[in-house]
Short mmCIF file of C-alpha atoms and ligand atoms in Angstrom, two decimals:
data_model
loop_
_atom_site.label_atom_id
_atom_site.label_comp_id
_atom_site.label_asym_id
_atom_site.label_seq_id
_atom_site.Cartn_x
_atom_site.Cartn_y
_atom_site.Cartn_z
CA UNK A 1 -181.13 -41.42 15.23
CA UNK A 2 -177.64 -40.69 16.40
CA UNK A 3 -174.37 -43.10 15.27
CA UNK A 4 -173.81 -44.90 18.15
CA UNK A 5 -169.70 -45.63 19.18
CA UNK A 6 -168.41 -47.94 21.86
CA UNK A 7 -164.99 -46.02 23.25
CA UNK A 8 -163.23 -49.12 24.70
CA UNK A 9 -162.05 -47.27 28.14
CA UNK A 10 -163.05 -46.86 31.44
CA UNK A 11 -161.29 -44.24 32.30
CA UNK A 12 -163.12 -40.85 32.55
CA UNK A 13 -161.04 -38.25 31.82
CA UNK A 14 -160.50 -40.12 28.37
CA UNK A 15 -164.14 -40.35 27.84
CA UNK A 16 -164.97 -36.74 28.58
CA UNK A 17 -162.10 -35.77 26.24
CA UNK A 18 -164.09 -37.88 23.21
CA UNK A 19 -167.37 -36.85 24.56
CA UNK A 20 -166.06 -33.07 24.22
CA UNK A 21 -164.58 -33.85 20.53
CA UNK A 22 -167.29 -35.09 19.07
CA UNK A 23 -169.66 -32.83 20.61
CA UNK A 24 -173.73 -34.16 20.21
CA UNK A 25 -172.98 -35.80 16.62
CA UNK A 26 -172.84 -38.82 17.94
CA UNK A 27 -173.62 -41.27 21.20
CA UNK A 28 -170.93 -42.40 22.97
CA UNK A 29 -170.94 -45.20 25.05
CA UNK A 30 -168.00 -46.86 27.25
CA UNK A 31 -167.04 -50.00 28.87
CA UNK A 32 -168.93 -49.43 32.16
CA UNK A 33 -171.98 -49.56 29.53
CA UNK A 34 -171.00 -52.76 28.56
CA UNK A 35 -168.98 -54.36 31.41
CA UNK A 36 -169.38 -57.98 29.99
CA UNK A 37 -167.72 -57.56 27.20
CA UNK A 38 -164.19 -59.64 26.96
CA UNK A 39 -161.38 -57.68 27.22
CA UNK A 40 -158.75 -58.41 23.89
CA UNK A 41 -155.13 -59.39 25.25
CA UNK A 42 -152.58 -55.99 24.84
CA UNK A 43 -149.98 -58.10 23.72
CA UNK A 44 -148.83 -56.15 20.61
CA UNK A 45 -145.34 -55.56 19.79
CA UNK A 46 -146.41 -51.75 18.82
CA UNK A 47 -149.13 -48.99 20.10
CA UNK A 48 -150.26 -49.37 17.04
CA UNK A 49 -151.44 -53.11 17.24
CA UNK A 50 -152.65 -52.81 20.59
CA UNK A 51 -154.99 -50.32 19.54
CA UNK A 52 -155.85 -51.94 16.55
CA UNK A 53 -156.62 -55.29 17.88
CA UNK A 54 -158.66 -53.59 20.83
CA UNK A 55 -161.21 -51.84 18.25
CA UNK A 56 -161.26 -54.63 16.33
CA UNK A 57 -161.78 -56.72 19.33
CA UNK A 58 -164.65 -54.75 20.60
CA UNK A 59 -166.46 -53.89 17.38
CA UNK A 60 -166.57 -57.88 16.68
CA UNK A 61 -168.00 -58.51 20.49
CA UNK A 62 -170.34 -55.94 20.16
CA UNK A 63 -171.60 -55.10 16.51
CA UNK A 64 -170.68 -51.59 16.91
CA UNK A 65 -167.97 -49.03 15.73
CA UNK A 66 -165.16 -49.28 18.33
CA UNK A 67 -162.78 -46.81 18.96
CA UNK A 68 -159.81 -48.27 21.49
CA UNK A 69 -156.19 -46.15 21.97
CA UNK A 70 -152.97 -47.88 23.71
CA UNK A 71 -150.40 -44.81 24.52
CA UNK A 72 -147.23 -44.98 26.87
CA UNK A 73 -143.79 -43.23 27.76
CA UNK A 74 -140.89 -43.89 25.17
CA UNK A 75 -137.40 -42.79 26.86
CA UNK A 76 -134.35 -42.70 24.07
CA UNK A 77 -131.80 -43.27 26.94
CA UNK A 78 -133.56 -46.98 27.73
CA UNK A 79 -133.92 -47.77 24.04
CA UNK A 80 -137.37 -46.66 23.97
CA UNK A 81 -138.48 -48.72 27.14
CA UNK A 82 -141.18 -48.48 28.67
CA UNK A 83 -143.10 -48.68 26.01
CA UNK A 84 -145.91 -50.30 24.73
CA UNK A 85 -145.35 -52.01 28.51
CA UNK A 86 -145.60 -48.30 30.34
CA UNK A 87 -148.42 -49.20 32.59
CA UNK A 88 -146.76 -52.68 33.67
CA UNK A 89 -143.35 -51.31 34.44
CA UNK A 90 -143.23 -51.75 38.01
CA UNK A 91 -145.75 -53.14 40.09
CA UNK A 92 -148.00 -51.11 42.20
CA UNK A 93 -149.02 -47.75 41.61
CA UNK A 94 -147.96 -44.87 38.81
CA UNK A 95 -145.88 -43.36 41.88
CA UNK A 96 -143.72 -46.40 42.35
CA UNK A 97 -143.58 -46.74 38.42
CA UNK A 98 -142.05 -43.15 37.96
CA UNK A 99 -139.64 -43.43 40.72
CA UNK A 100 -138.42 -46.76 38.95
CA UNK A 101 -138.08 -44.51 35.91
CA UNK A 102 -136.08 -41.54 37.69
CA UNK A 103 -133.75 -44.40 39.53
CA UNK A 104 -133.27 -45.82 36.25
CA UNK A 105 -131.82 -42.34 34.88
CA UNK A 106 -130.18 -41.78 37.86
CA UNK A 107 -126.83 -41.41 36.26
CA UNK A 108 -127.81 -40.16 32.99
CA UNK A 109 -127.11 -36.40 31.88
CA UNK A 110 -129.46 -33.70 31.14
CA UNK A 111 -128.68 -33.87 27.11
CA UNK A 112 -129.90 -37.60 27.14
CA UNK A 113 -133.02 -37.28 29.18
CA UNK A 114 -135.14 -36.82 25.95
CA UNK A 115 -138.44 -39.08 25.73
CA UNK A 116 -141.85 -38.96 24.21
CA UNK A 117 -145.67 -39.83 24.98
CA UNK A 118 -147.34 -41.90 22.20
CA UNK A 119 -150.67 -42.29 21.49
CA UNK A 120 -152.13 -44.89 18.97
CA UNK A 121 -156.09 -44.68 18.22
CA UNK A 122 -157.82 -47.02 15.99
CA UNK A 123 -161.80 -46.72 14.38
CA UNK A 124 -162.87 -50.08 13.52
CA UNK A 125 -166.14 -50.73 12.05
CA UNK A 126 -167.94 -54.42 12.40
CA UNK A 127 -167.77 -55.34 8.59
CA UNK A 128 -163.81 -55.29 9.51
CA UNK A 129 -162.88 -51.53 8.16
CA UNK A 130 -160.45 -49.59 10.39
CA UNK A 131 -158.16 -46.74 10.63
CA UNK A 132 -155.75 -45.89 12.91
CA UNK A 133 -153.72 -42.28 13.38
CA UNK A 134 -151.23 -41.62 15.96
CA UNK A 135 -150.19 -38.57 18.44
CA UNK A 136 -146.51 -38.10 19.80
CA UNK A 137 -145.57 -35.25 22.35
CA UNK A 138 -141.97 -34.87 23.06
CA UNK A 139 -140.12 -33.80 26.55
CA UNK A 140 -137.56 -34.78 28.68
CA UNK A 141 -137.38 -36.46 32.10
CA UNK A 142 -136.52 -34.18 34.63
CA UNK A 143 -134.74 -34.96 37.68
CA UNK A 144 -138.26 -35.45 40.92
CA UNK A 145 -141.24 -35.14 40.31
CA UNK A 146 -143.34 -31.69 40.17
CA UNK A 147 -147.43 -31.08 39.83
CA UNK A 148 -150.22 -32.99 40.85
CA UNK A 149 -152.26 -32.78 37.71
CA UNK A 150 -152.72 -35.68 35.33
CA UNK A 151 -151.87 -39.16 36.06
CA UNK A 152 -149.07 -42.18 35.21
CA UNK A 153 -145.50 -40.60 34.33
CA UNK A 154 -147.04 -36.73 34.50
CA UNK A 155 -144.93 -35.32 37.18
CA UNK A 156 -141.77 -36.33 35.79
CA UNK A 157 -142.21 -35.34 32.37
CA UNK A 158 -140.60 -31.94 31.56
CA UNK A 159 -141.80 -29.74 29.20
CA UNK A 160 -138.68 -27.72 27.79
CA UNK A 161 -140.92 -25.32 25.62
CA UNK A 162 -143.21 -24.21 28.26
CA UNK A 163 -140.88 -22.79 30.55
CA UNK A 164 -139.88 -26.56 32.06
CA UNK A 165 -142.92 -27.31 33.76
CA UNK A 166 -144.13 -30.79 33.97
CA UNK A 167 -147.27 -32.30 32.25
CA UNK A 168 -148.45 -32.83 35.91
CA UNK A 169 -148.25 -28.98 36.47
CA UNK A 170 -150.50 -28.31 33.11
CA UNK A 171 -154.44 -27.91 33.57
CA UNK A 172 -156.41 -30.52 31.98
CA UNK A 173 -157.08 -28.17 28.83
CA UNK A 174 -153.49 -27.14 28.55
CA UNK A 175 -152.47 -30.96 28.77
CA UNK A 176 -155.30 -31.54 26.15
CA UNK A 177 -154.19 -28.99 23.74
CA UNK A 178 -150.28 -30.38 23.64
CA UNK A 179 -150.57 -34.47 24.44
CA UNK A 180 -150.39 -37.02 22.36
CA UNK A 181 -153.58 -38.48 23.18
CA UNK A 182 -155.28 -34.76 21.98
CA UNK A 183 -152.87 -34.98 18.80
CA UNK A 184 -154.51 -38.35 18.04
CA UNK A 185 -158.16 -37.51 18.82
CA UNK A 186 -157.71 -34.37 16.87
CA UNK A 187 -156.49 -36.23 13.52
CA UNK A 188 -159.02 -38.74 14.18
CA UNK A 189 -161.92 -36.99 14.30
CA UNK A 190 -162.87 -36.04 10.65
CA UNK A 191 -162.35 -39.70 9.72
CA UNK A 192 -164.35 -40.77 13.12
CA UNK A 193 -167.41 -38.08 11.52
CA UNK A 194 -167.61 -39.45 8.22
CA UNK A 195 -167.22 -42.98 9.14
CA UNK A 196 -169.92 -42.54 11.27
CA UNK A 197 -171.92 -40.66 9.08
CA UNK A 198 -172.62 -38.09 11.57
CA UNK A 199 -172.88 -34.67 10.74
CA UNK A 200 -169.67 -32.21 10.92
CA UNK A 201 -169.85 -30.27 14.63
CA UNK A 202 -167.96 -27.13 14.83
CA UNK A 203 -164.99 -27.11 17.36
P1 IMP B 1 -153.06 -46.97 28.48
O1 IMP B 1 -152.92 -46.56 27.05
O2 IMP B 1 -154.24 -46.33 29.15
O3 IMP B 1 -152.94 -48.46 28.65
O4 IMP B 1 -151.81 -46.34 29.26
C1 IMP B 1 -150.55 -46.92 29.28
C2 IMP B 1 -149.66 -46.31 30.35
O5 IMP B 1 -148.85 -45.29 29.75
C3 IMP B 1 -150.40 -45.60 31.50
O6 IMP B 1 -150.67 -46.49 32.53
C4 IMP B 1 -149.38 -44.57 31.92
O7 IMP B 1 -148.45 -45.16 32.78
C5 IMP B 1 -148.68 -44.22 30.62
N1 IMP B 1 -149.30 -43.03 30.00
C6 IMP B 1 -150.07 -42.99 28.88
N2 IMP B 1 -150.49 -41.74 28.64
C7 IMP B 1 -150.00 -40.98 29.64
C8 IMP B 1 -150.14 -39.60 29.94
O8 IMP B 1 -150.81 -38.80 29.27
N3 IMP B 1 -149.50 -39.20 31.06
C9 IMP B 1 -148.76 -40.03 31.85
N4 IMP B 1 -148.63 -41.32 31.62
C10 IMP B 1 -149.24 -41.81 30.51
#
């Protein structure tokens, strides 16, 4: 029988990313298999933590490995805000978020618009082992938003070393191949394979 892993999202494009990593090696299943499960507060002071505590959190609840990531925008010219509190920035949707985030920078020059996406991903198994590796992509916030690709702060992320286009003007393989979430899988998945004790799949 296949290892079995719980990948603490409901979001699909995450899931299909996973699914696509680990190829047939193992089963994975997601929250909308297991919608009762309680959710663990995100109140960590680091991605880091927050993805930690959600594996652990869900591997408890459930008795199986649990693999949970917390990721967000970190822009040097706020001191690193938004954060680990990127999806709570503004209320409403990611459209009124990222137009907080270019009014913010309204005044600030192109040499200071540097930022990065960072991705935290934690295994944890139910007898309480874990391990946790990170992804960080770096840009710069650009001035409006381009591309309709991608979600949250996408459109107004720049990408100065491929030719300036946004993450929201990237194709979902192109996005998968630089982000920090694809960093993070990537790293992870040799430890998430022998962990597991699923076979190596090529790719
Ligand atoms: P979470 O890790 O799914 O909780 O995401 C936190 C928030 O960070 C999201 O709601 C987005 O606003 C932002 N974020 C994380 N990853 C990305 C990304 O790849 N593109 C754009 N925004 C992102």
């Amino acid at each position: 029988m296949k290892p079995r892993l719980l990948f603490a999202t409901t979001n699909a494009g995450k899931l299909r990313e996973l699914r696509g990593l680990v190829g047939d090696a193992v089963e994975v299943l997601s929250l909308k298999e297991l919608p009762s499960v309680p959710e663990p507060v995100e109140d960590g002071a680091t991605f880091e933590e927050n993805a930690e505590k959600k594996a652990r959190g869900y591997a408890e609840a459930t008795g199986l490995p649990a693999l949970a990531d917390d990721s967000g925008l970190c822009v040097d010219a706020l001191g690193g805000r938004p954060g680990v509190l990127s999806a709570r920035y503004a209320e409403g949707d990611d459209r009124a978020r990222y137009e907080k985030l270019l009014s913010e920078l309204k005044d600030v020059p192109e040499e200071q618009r540097t930022a990065s996406f960072r991705c935290a991903l934690c295994l944890a198994l139910p007898g309480g082992l874990s391990h946790v590796e990170v992804g960080r992509c770096e840009g710069r916030i650009g001035h409006s938003p381009r591309g309709t690709h991608g979600f949250g702060y996408d459109p107004t992320f720049v990408l100065p070393h491929l030719a300036g286009r946004t993450m929201a003007e990237l194709t979902p393989e192109e996005k998968a191949a630089i982000s920090h979430r694809g960093e993070a899988f990537r790293k992870m998945k040799p430890h998430l394979l022998a962990l597991l004790g699923a076979r190596p799949v090529e790719g």
